[in-house]
Amino acid sequence: VLTLIAIIILAIFAINPTLSTIANLQKQLEDAKFVADKLEKKINNLSILQTKYNNIQNDLPIVYEAIPKNSEVPKLTGQIQSILNESGMQLISIQSSEIVEVTRGKFYLYNFDLTASGDYQTMENFLEKLTGMQRVTNIKNINISTSSTNKSLQFNVQGNAFYKE
């Protein structure tokens, strides 16, 4: 009877903690395998993303130029004046207005208004170059009128340019 009691006490105090330790270690092993699988998937996804980023990396400057990180009003004004000169148009005036928030803190725009004179072909050439610019611009309104002093056309272009902060 004493031997039987000693074996039961030994089983309770010696073998039970060993069995619970084995069960705990198996649970930790399963958790570690689960985490390792998830990390392996993340590593694969990051590798795919790195490959895709490397593929588009050469195009990023073009995208950043299309929608710059600040307004760059003087740069756009200079580009418009350059296009006017290339097209053979005569600049009368150019103005830009205040900045307007388009989406909550992400995209902004400002309006520009320019008046120039020239013949129909130079005006068409200018508008083609303006709409083909790398910078994202939107032409809202075009007014064409004849000049009273000479035979050229006077036109007014109203548009806006976008940027992202």
Tab-separated table of N, CA and C in Angstrom:
chain	number	residue	atom	x	y	z
A	1	VAL	N	0.842	-1.177	0.000
A	1	VAL	CA	0.000	0.000	0.000
A	1	VAL	C	0.887	1.239	0.000
A	2	LEU	N	1.945	1.201	0.845
A	2	LEU	CA	2.864	2.350	0.886
A	2	LEU	C	3.565	2.549	-0.462
A	3	THR	N	3.884	1.481	-1.129
A	3	THR	CA	4.530	1.577	-2.427
A	3	THR	C	3.569	2.204	-3.446
A	4	LEU	N	2.306	1.759	-3.376
A	4	LEU	CA	1.306	2.301	-4.267
A	4	LEU	C	1.087	3.794	-4.018
A	5	ILE	N	1.047	4.206	-2.766
A	5	ILE	CA	0.888	5.617	-2.401
A	5	ILE	C	2.112	6.408	-2.866
A	6	ALA	N	3.292	5.843	-2.720
A	6	ALA	CA	4.518	6.515	-3.152
A	6	ALA	C	4.526	6.705	-4.667
A	7	ILE	N	4.048	5.710	-5.420
A	7	ILE	CA	4.003	5.827	-6.877
A	7	ILE	C	3.006	6.904	-7.282
A	8	ILE	N	1.845	6.977	-6.628
A	8	ILE	CA	0.839	7.996	-6.943
A	8	ILE	C	1.393	9.388	-6.648
A	9	ILE	N	2.040	9.556	-5.502
A	9	ILE	CA	2.619	10.857	-5.140
A	9	ILE	C	3.723	11.230	-6.134
A	10	LEU	N	4.553	10.253	-6.506
A	10	LEU	CA	5.603	10.487	-7.483
A	10	LEU	C	4.987	10.902	-8.836
A	11	ALA	N	3.901	10.237	-9.221
A	11	ALA	CA	3.250	10.559	-10.493
A	11	ALA	C	2.671	11.974	-10.462
A	12	ILE	N	2.093	12.344	-9.330
A	12	ILE	CA	1.480	13.670	-9.225
A	12	ILE	C	2.542	14.761	-9.235
A	13	PHE	N	3.594	14.583	-8.444
A	13	PHE	CA	4.586	15.658	-8.287
A	13	PHE	C	5.747	15.597	-9.274
A	14	ALA	N	6.038	14.506	-9.880
A	14	ALA	CA	7.191	14.412	-10.778
A	14	ALA	C	6.770	14.283	-12.250
A	15	ILE	N	5.839	13.416	-12.522
A	15	ILE	CA	5.481	13.155	-13.916
A	15	ILE	C	4.514	14.204	-14.455
A	16	ASN	N	3.583	14.704	-13.660
A	16	ASN	CA	2.591	15.688	-14.101
A	16	ASN	C	3.245	16.972	-14.605
A	17	PRO	N	4.209	17.578	-13.888
A	17	PRO	CA	4.854	18.775	-14.432
A	17	PRO	C	5.605	18.497	-15.747
A	18	THR	N	6.152	17.297	-15.863
A	18	THR	CA	6.859	16.950	-17.090
A	18	THR	C	5.888	16.873	-18.263
A	19	LEU	N	4.729	16.260	-18.040
A	19	LEU	CA	3.722	16.170	-19.087
A	19	LEU	C	3.170	17.547	-19.463
A	20	SER	N	2.930	18.397	-18.485
A	20	SER	CA	2.443	19.746	-18.792
A	20	SER	C	3.512	20.560	-19.515
A	21	THR	N	4.773	20.346	-19.201
A	21	THR	CA	5.862	21.029	-19.900
A	21	THR	C	5.929	20.569	-21.361
A	22	ILE	N	5.747	19.265	-21.571
A	22	ILE	CA	5.752	18.730	-22.935
A	22	ILE	C	4.593	19.325	-23.734
A	23	ALA	N	3.412	19.412	-23.146
A	23	ALA	CA	2.253	19.984	-23.835
A	23	ALA	C	2.479	21.461	-24.148
A	24	ASN	N	3.053	22.193	-23.208
A	24	ASN	CA	3.345	23.615	-23.414
A	24	ASN	C	4.369	23.804	-24.532
A	25	LEU	N	5.396	22.975	-24.559
A	25	LEU	CA	6.412	23.076	-25.607
A	25	LEU	C	5.833	22.747	-26.982
A	26	GLN	N	4.919	21.775	-27.053
A	26	GLN	CA	4.275	21.469	-28.321
A	26	GLN	C	3.439	22.654	-28.804
A	27	LYS	N	2.717	23.312	-27.892
A	27	LYS	CA	1.923	24.489	-28.243
A	27	LYS	C	2.832	25.603	-28.755
A	28	GLN	N	3.954	25.829	-28.065
A	28	GLN	CA	4.898	26.863	-28.510
A	28	GLN	C	5.488	26.526	-29.881
A	29	LEU	N	5.735	25.243	-30.131
A	29	LEU	CA	6.264	24.808	-31.423
A	29	LEU	C	5.252	25.075	-32.535
A	30	GLU	N	3.973	24.777	-32.290
A	30	GLU	CA	2.932	25.053	-33.272
A	30	GLU	C	2.820	26.558	-33.541
A	31	ASP	N	2.866	27.373	-32.475
A	31	ASP	CA	2.810	28.826	-32.643
A	31	ASP	C	4.014	29.341	-33.435
A	32	ALA	N	5.185	28.799	-33.148
A	32	ALA	CA	6.400	29.225	-33.854
A	32	ALA	C	6.316	28.855	-35.333
A	33	LYS	N	5.755	27.683	-35.659
A	33	LYS	CA	5.579	27.296	-37.067
A	33	LYS	C	4.596	28.229	-37.758
A	34	PHE	N	3.506	28.598	-37.060
A	34	PHE	CA	2.521	29.522	-37.626
A	34	PHE	C	3.158	30.873	-37.929
A	35	VAL	N	3.933	31.391	-36.980
A	35	VAL	CA	4.615	32.676	-37.171
A	35	VAL	C	5.632	32.575	-38.298
A	36	ALA	N	6.354	31.459	-38.366
A	36	ALA	CA	7.347	31.278	-39.430
A	36	ALA	C	6.671	31.262	-40.803
A	37	ASP	N	5.511	30.612	-40.909
A	37	ASP	CA	4.772	30.602	-42.178
A	37	ASP	C	4.335	32.010	-42.570
A	38	LYS	N	3.798	32.761	-41.612
A	38	LYS	CA	3.363	34.132	-41.897
A	38	LYS	C	4.543	35.005	-42.301
A	39	LEU	N	5.663	34.867	-41.617
A	39	LEU	CA	6.854	35.640	-41.974
A	39	LEU	C	7.359	35.263	-43.362
A	40	GLU	N	7.285	33.999	-43.712
A	40	GLU	CA	7.706	33.557	-45.037
A	40	GLU	C	6.812	34.190	-46.118
A	41	LYS	N	5.503	34.261	-45.862
A	41	LYS	CA	4.588	34.907	-46.805
A	41	LYS	C	4.913	36.395	-46.928
A	42	LYS	N	5.190	37.055	-45.801
A	42	LYS	CA	5.531	38.478	-45.842
A	42	LYS	C	6.830	38.705	-46.603
A	43	ILE	N	7.798	37.852	-46.396
A	43	ILE	CA	9.073	37.979	-47.107
A	43	ILE	C	8.853	37.823	-48.608
A	44	ASN	N	8.023	36.851	-48.993
A	44	ASN	CA	7.722	36.659	-50.420
A	44	ASN	C	7.000	37.879	-50.993
A	45	ASN	N	6.028	38.402	-50.247
A	45	ASN	CA	5.299	39.588	-50.713
A	45	ASN	C	6.222	40.791	-50.838
A	46	LEU	N	7.116	40.972	-49.867
A	46	LEU	CA	8.071	42.083	-49.941
A	46	LEU	C	9.016	41.917	-51.130
A	47	SER	N	9.381	40.701	-51.416
A	47	SER	CA	10.241	40.445	-52.572
A	47	SER	C	9.516	40.805	-53.868
A	48	ILE	N	8.240	40.430	-53.966
A	48	ILE	CA	7.447	40.771	-55.149
A	48	ILE	C	7.300	42.285	-55.264
A	49	LEU	N	7.010	42.953	-54.131
A	49	LEU	CA	6.873	44.410	-54.147
A	49	LEU	C	8.178	45.094	-54.539
A	50	GLN	N	9.293	44.573	-54.064
A	50	GLN	CA	10.591	45.150	-54.423
A	50	GLN	C	10.833	45.020	-55.923
A	51	THR	N	10.464	43.886	-56.498
A	51	THR	CA	10.614	43.693	-57.932
A	51	THR	C	9.734	44.670	-58.705
A	52	LYS	N	8.490	44.824	-58.266
A	52	LYS	CA	7.581	45.756	-58.938
A	52	LYS	C	8.070	47.194	-58.787
A	53	TYR	N	8.581	47.536	-57.603
A	53	TYR	CA	9.115	48.887	-57.399
A	53	TYR	C	10.306	49.133	-58.317
A	54	ASN	N	11.178	48.151	-58.447
A	54	ASN	CA	12.327	48.303	-59.340
A	54	ASN	C	11.880	48.489	-60.790
A	55	ASN	N	10.771	47.832	-61.166
A	55	ASN	CA	10.266	47.966	-62.532
A	55	ASN	C	9.729	49.364	-62.816
A	56	ILE	N	9.114	50.005	-61.823
A	56	ILE	CA	8.528	51.336	-62.057
A	56	ILE	C	9.420	52.474	-61.576
A	57	GLN	N	10.551	52.164	-61.006
A	57	GLN	CA	11.418	53.200	-60.440
A	57	GLN	C	11.835	54.243	-61.481
A	58	ASN	N	12.048	53.828	-62.723
A	58	ASN	CA	12.444	54.785	-63.757
A	58	ASN	C	11.307	55.727	-64.120
A	59	ASP	N	10.053	55.314	-63.890
A	59	ASP	CA	8.896	56.145	-64.227
A	59	ASP	C	8.496	57.099	-63.109
A	60	LEU	N	9.025	56.909	-61.905
A	60	LEU	CA	8.617	57.745	-60.774
A	60	LEU	C	8.901	59.230	-60.966
A	61	PRO	N	10.040	59.648	-61.522
A	61	PRO	CA	10.234	61.083	-61.736
A	61	PRO	C	9.178	61.700	-62.648
A	62	ILE	N	8.711	60.939	-63.623
A	62	ILE	CA	7.666	61.434	-64.517
A	62	ILE	C	6.373	61.639	-63.741
A	63	VAL	N	6.050	60.686	-62.874
A	63	VAL	CA	4.833	60.795	-62.061
A	63	VAL	C	4.948	61.975	-61.100
A	64	TYR	N	6.104	62.128	-60.466
A	64	TYR	CA	6.288	63.240	-59.525
A	64	TYR	C	6.256	64.589	-60.243
A	65	GLU	N	6.656	64.611	-61.504
A	65	GLU	CA	6.593	65.854	-62.258
A	65	GLU	C	5.158	66.156	-62.688
A	66	ALA	N	4.378	65.115	-62.939
A	66	ALA	CA	2.991	65.304	-63.364
A	66	ALA	C	2.148	65.898	-62.243
A	67	ILE	N	2.343	65.418	-61.039
A	67	ILE	CA	1.651	65.973	-59.869
A	67	ILE	C	2.719	66.240	-58.820
A	68	PRO	N	3.297	67.444	-58.816
A	68	PRO	CA	4.402	67.751	-57.898
A	68	PRO	C	3.939	67.826	-56.444
A	69	LYS	N	4.917	67.880	-55.539
A	69	LYS	CA	4.622	67.903	-54.107
A	69	LYS	C	4.370	69.303	-53.561
A	70	ASN	N	4.585	70.314	-54.359
A	70	ASN	CA	4.192	71.675	-53.975
A	70	ASN	C	3.658	72.388	-55.215
A	71	SER	N	3.164	73.578	-55.040
A	71	SER	CA	2.411	74.231	-56.114
A	71	SER	C	3.256	74.547	-57.348
A	72	GLU	N	4.488	74.939	-57.177
A	72	GLU	CA	5.398	75.277	-58.269
A	72	GLU	C	4.747	76.222	-59.297
A	73	VAL	N	4.100	77.268	-58.783
A	73	VAL	CA	3.428	78.238	-59.644
A	73	VAL	C	4.422	78.903	-60.599
A	74	PRO	N	5.579	79.383	-60.129
A	74	PRO	CA	6.509	80.026	-61.067
A	74	PRO	C	6.997	79.078	-62.168
A	75	LYS	N	7.222	77.822	-61.810
A	75	LYS	CA	7.691	76.856	-62.807
A	75	LYS	C	6.624	76.628	-63.874
A	76	LEU	N	5.367	76.458	-63.468
A	76	LEU	CA	4.293	76.261	-64.438
A	76	LEU	C	4.115	77.510	-65.306
A	77	THR	N	4.190	78.679	-64.685
A	77	THR	CA	4.076	79.920	-65.450
A	77	THR	C	5.185	80.001	-66.494
A	78	GLY	N	6.401	79.647	-66.108
A	78	GLY	CA	7.518	79.642	-67.050
A	78	GLY	C	7.317	78.638	-68.177
A	79	GLN	N	6.787	77.457	-67.834
A	79	GLN	CA	6.528	76.454	-68.865
A	79	GLN	C	5.468	76.950	-69.852
A	80	ILE	N	4.425	77.592	-69.330
A	80	ILE	CA	3.376	78.117	-70.204
A	80	ILE	C	3.940	79.208	-71.114
A	81	GLN	N	4.775	80.094	-70.558
A	81	GLN	CA	5.391	81.141	-71.380
A	81	GLN	C	6.302	80.539	-72.442
A	82	SER	N	7.015	79.496	-72.091
A	82	SER	CA	7.883	78.826	-73.055
A	82	SER	C	7.068	78.205	-74.187
A	83	ILE	N	5.948	77.580	-73.845
A	83	ILE	CA	5.071	76.999	-74.866
A	83	ILE	C	4.491	78.101	-75.756
A	84	LEU	N	4.138	79.230	-75.140
A	84	LEU	CA	3.635	80.358	-75.932
A	84	LEU	C	4.675	80.811	-76.941
A	85	ASN	N	5.925	80.956	-76.498
A	85	ASN	CA	7.000	81.390	-77.392
A	85	ASN	C	7.252	80.378	-78.502
A	86	GLU	N	7.257	79.080	-78.147
A	86	GLU	CA	7.479	78.041	-79.151
A	86	GLU	C	6.363	78.028	-80.192
A	87	SER	N	5.159	78.338	-79.754
A	87	SER	CA	4.006	78.295	-80.652
A	87	SER	C	3.889	79.550	-81.503
A	88	GLY	N	4.606	80.596	-81.147
A	88	GLY	CA	4.526	81.849	-81.886
A	88	GLY	C	3.420	82.758	-81.384
A	89	MET	N	2.900	82.501	-80.208
A	89	MET	CA	1.845	83.331	-79.624
A	89	MET	C	2.478	84.526	-78.915
A	90	GLN	N	1.723	85.577	-78.774
A	90	GLN	CA	2.162	86.779	-78.068
A	90	GLN	C	1.418	86.834	-76.731
A	91	LEU	N	2.150	86.771	-75.638
A	91	LEU	CA	1.535	86.795	-74.308
A	91	LEU	C	1.073	88.209	-73.966
A	92	ILE	N	-0.161	88.319	-73.532
A	92	ILE	CA	-0.695	89.602	-73.077
A	92	ILE	C	-0.675	89.651	-71.552
A	93	SER	N	-1.222	88.615	-70.920
A	93	SER	CA	-1.185	88.562	-69.456
A	93	SER	C	-1.335	87.123	-68.991
A	94	ILE	N	-0.814	86.871	-67.794
A	94	ILE	CA	-0.976	85.564	-67.156
A	94	ILE	C	-1.112	85.790	-65.664
A	95	GLN	N	-2.074	85.120	-65.058
A	95	GLN	CA	-2.324	85.263	-63.625
A	95	GLN	C	-2.599	83.892	-63.028
A	96	SER	N	-2.294	83.769	-61.746
A	96	SER	CA	-2.676	82.555	-61.014
A	96	SER	C	-3.418	82.999	-59.758
A	97	SER	N	-4.352	82.168	-59.331
A	97	SER	CA	-5.188	82.539	-58.194
A	97	SER	C	-4.812	81.719	-56.967
A	98	GLU	N	-5.611	81.873	-55.951
A	98	GLU	CA	-5.338	81.209	-54.679
A	98	GLU	C	-5.456	79.696	-54.798
A	99	ILE	N	-4.864	79.032	-53.835
A	99	ILE	CA	-4.837	77.573	-53.803
A	99	ILE	C	-6.120	77.061	-53.163
A	100	VAL	N	-6.696	76.026	-53.763
A	100	VAL	CA	-7.947	75.439	-53.286
A	100	VAL	C	-7.685	73.974	-52.937
A	101	GLU	N	-8.200	73.534	-51.795
A	101	GLU	CA	-8.047	72.141	-51.385
A	101	GLU	C	-9.095	71.293	-52.103
A	102	VAL	N	-8.645	70.265	-52.817
A	102	VAL	CA	-9.555	69.405	-53.572
A	102	VAL	C	-10.032	68.247	-52.704
A	103	THR	N	-9.103	67.551	-52.077
A	103	THR	CA	-9.436	66.470	-51.147
A	103	THR	C	-8.795	66.794	-49.809
A	104	ARG	N	-9.302	66.243	-48.783
A	104	ARG	CA	-8.874	66.573	-47.409
A	104	ARG	C	-7.370	66.415	-47.196
A	105	GLY	N	-6.656	67.475	-47.437
A	105	GLY	CA	-5.229	67.507	-47.150
A	105	GLY	C	-4.359	66.706	-48.094
A	106	LYS	N	-4.895	66.215	-49.205
A	106	LYS	CA	-4.075	65.417	-50.106
A	106	LYS	C	-3.788	66.140	-51.417
A	107	PHE	N	-4.816	66.578	-52.096
A	107	PHE	CA	-4.631	67.217	-53.395
A	107	PHE	C	-5.153	68.644	-53.357
A	108	TYR	N	-4.425	69.517	-54.024
A	108	TYR	CA	-4.769	70.938	-54.101
A	108	TYR	C	-4.718	71.359	-55.558
A	109	LEU	N	-5.341	72.481	-55.847
A	109	LEU	CA	-5.238	73.047	-57.177
A	109	LEU	C	-5.222	74.559	-57.077
A	110	TYR	N	-4.719	75.182	-58.104
A	110	TYR	CA	-4.811	76.635	-58.235
A	110	TYR	C	-5.178	76.936	-59.677
A	111	ASN	N	-5.899	78.005	-59.841
A	111	ASN	CA	-6.373	78.407	-61.163
A	111	ASN	C	-5.352	79.304	-61.837
A	112	PHE	N	-5.278	79.206	-63.128
A	112	PHE	CA	-4.479	80.150	-63.907
A	112	PHE	C	-5.348	80.707	-65.031
A	113	ASP	N	-5.023	81.912	-65.415
A	113	ASP	CA	-5.786	82.622	-66.449
A	113	ASP	C	-4.771	83.337	-67.328
A	114	LEU	N	-4.758	83.011	-68.607
A	114	LEU	CA	-3.809	83.671	-69.488
A	114	LEU	C	-4.528	84.221	-70.707
A	115	THR	N	-4.013	85.318	-71.175
A	115	THR	CA	-4.532	85.961	-72.379
A	115	THR	C	-3.364	86.116	-73.345
A	116	ALA	N	-3.582	85.709	-74.587
A	116	ALA	CA	-2.524	85.786	-75.596
A	116	ALA	C	-3.165	86.104	-76.942
A	117	SER	N	-2.316	86.464	-77.878
A	117	SER	CA	-2.822	86.757	-79.223
A	117	SER	C	-1.965	86.038	-80.250
A	118	GLY	N	-2.570	85.785	-81.384
A	118	GLY	CA	-1.896	85.101	-82.478
A	118	GLY	C	-2.932	84.644	-83.480
A	119	ASP	N	-2.470	83.934	-84.502
A	119	ASP	CA	-3.438	83.435	-85.474
A	119	ASP	C	-3.992	82.081	-85.025
A	120	TYR	N	-4.932	81.575	-85.796
A	120	TYR	CA	-5.625	80.350	-85.401
A	120	TYR	C	-4.671	79.166	-85.311
A	121	GLN	N	-3.745	79.034	-86.244
A	121	GLN	CA	-2.820	77.904	-86.259
A	121	GLN	C	-1.894	77.930	-85.037
A	122	THR	N	-1.365	79.106	-84.695
A	122	THR	CA	-0.493	79.189	-83.521
A	122	THR	C	-1.278	78.910	-82.246
A	123	MET	N	-2.541	79.337	-82.201
A	123	MET	CA	-3.373	79.066	-81.039
A	123	MET	C	-3.621	77.561	-80.907
A	124	GLU	N	-3.908	76.914	-82.020
A	124	GLU	CA	-4.141	75.473	-81.998
A	124	GLU	C	-2.877	74.737	-81.564
A	125	ASN	N	-1.734	75.193	-82.075
A	125	ASN	CA	-0.443	74.605	-81.710
A	125	ASN	C	-0.176	74.775	-80.217
A	126	PHE	N	-0.457	75.969	-79.695
A	126	PHE	CA	-0.267	76.232	-78.268
A	126	PHE	C	-1.142	75.315	-77.417
A	127	LEU	N	-2.418	75.210	-77.769
A	127	LEU	CA	-3.330	74.382	-76.966
A	127	LEU	C	-2.930	72.910	-77.010
A	128	GLU	N	-2.431	72.466	-78.133
A	128	GLU	CA	-1.968	71.083	-78.238
A	128	GLU	C	-0.787	70.844	-77.310
A	129	LYS	N	0.154	71.772	-77.288
A	129	LYS	CA	1.324	71.640	-76.413
A	129	LYS	C	0.939	71.792	-74.941
A	130	LEU	N	-0.012	72.672	-74.655
A	130	LEU	CA	-0.440	72.875	-73.267
A	130	LEU	C	-1.114	71.623	-72.719
A	131	THR	N	-1.973	71.009	-73.502
A	131	THR	CA	-2.651	69.805	-73.030
A	131	THR	C	-1.729	68.597	-73.021
A	132	GLY	N	-0.632	68.663	-73.766
A	132	GLY	CA	0.327	67.562	-73.784
A	132	GLY	C	1.449	67.705	-72.775
A	133	MET	N	1.374	68.726	-71.935
A	133	MET	CA	2.424	68.942	-70.930
A	133	MET	C	2.491	67.769	-69.953
A	134	GLN	N	3.665	67.570	-69.381
A	134	GLN	CA	3.831	66.525	-68.377
A	134	GLN	C	3.033	66.850	-67.121
A	135	ARG	N	2.974	68.109	-66.759
A	135	ARG	CA	2.248	68.552	-65.568
A	135	ARG	C	0.751	68.402	-65.790
A	136	VAL	N	0.054	67.866	-64.819
A	136	VAL	CA	-1.391	67.676	-64.939
A	136	VAL	C	-2.074	69.028	-64.815
A	137	THR	N	-2.695	69.451	-65.914
A	137	THR	CA	-3.457	70.694	-65.937
A	137	THR	C	-4.827	70.405	-66.526
A	138	ASN	N	-5.774	71.238	-66.191
A	138	ASN	CA	-7.136	71.084	-66.675
A	138	ASN	C	-7.565	72.406	-67.305
A	139	ILE	N	-7.966	72.361	-68.552
A	139	ILE	CA	-8.454	73.562	-69.234
A	139	ILE	C	-9.953	73.649	-68.976
A	140	LYS	N	-10.380	74.729	-68.313
A	140	LYS	CA	-11.793	74.893	-67.981
A	140	LYS	C	-12.550	75.677	-69.032
A	141	ASN	N	-11.916	76.696	-69.585
A	141	ASN	CA	-12.644	77.598	-70.461
A	141	ASN	C	-11.675	78.226	-71.465
A	142	ILE	N	-12.125	78.362	-72.710
A	142	ILE	CA	-11.354	79.040	-73.746
A	142	ILE	C	-12.283	80.042	-74.427
A	143	ASN	N	-11.883	81.303	-74.437
A	143	ASN	CA	-12.635	82.349	-75.129
A	143	ASN	C	-11.773	82.900	-76.256
A	144	ILE	N	-12.331	82.964	-77.442
A	144	ILE	CA	-11.604	83.477	-78.606
A	144	ILE	C	-12.343	84.711	-79.123
A	145	SER	N	-11.578	85.751	-79.384
A	145	SER	CA	-12.171	86.967	-79.955
A	145	SER	C	-11.191	87.548	-80.962
A	146	THR	N	-11.706	88.384	-81.833
A	146	THR	CA	-10.838	89.034	-82.816
A	146	THR	C	-10.325	90.335	-82.228
A	147	SER	N	-9.109	90.643	-82.544
A	147	SER	CA	-8.489	91.879	-82.079
A	147	SER	C	-8.920	93.019	-82.987
A	148	SER	N	-9.240	94.140	-82.393
A	148	SER	CA	-9.705	95.289	-83.184
A	148	SER	C	-8.545	96.015	-83.864
A	149	THR	N	-7.332	95.893	-83.331
A	149	THR	CA	-6.205	96.641	-83.889
A	149	THR	C	-5.551	95.937	-85.072
A	150	ASN	N	-5.525	94.632	-85.075
A	150	ASN	CA	-4.931	93.915	-86.204
A	150	ASN	C	-5.756	92.666	-86.501
A	151	LYS	N	-5.271	91.860	-87.404
A	151	LYS	CA	-6.057	90.711	-87.841
A	151	LYS	C	-5.832	89.460	-86.996
A	152	SER	N	-5.159	89.584	-85.884
A	152	SER	CA	-4.893	88.408	-85.055
A	152	SER	C	-6.074	88.114	-84.122
A	153	LEU	N	-6.060	86.912	-83.608
A	153	LEU	CA	-7.075	86.490	-82.648
A	153	LEU	C	-6.548	86.697	-81.241
A	154	GLN	N	-7.415	87.045	-80.372
A	154	GLN	CA	-7.051	87.149	-78.956
A	154	GLN	C	-7.842	86.068	-78.233
A	155	PHE	N	-7.140	85.308	-77.424
A	155	PHE	CA	-7.867	84.277	-76.713
A	155	PHE	C	-7.466	84.239	-75.254
A	156	ASN	N	-8.414	83.770	-74.476
A	156	ASN	CA	-8.246	83.683	-73.031
A	156	ASN	C	-8.435	82.219	-72.639
A	157	VAL	N	-7.473	81.685	-71.904
A	157	VAL	CA	-7.545	80.301	-71.442
A	157	VAL	C	-7.602	80.317	-69.921
A	158	GLN	N	-8.598	79.647	-69.373
A	158	GLN	CA	-8.717	79.487	-67.926
A	158	GLN	C	-8.571	78.008	-67.614
A	159	GLY	N	-7.728	77.710	-66.663
A	159	GLY	CA	-7.507	76.316	-66.292
A	159	GLY	C	-7.009	76.224	-64.871
A	160	ASN	N	-6.696	75.009	-64.465
A	160	ASN	CA	-6.109	74.819	-63.148
A	160	ASN	C	-5.048	73.742	-63.189
A	161	ALA	N	-4.167	73.812	-62.220
A	161	ALA	CA	-3.067	72.863	-62.098
A	161	ALA	C	-3.145	72.208	-60.727
A	162	PHE	N	-2.841	70.933	-60.691
A	162	PHE	CA	-2.948	70.160	-59.457
A	162	PHE	C	-1.568	69.920	-58.857
A	163	TYR	N	-1.574	69.716	-57.549
A	163	TYR	CA	-0.370	69.260	-56.872
A	163	TYR	C	-0.775	68.562	-55.579
A	164	LYS	N	0.170	67.808	-55.050
A	164	LYS	CA	-0.082	67.008	-53.844
A	164	LYS	C	0.919	67.395	-52.781
A	165	GLU	N	0.430	67.664	-51.588
A	165	GLU	CA	1.351	67.959	-50.486
A	165	GLU	C	1.617	66.751	-49.656
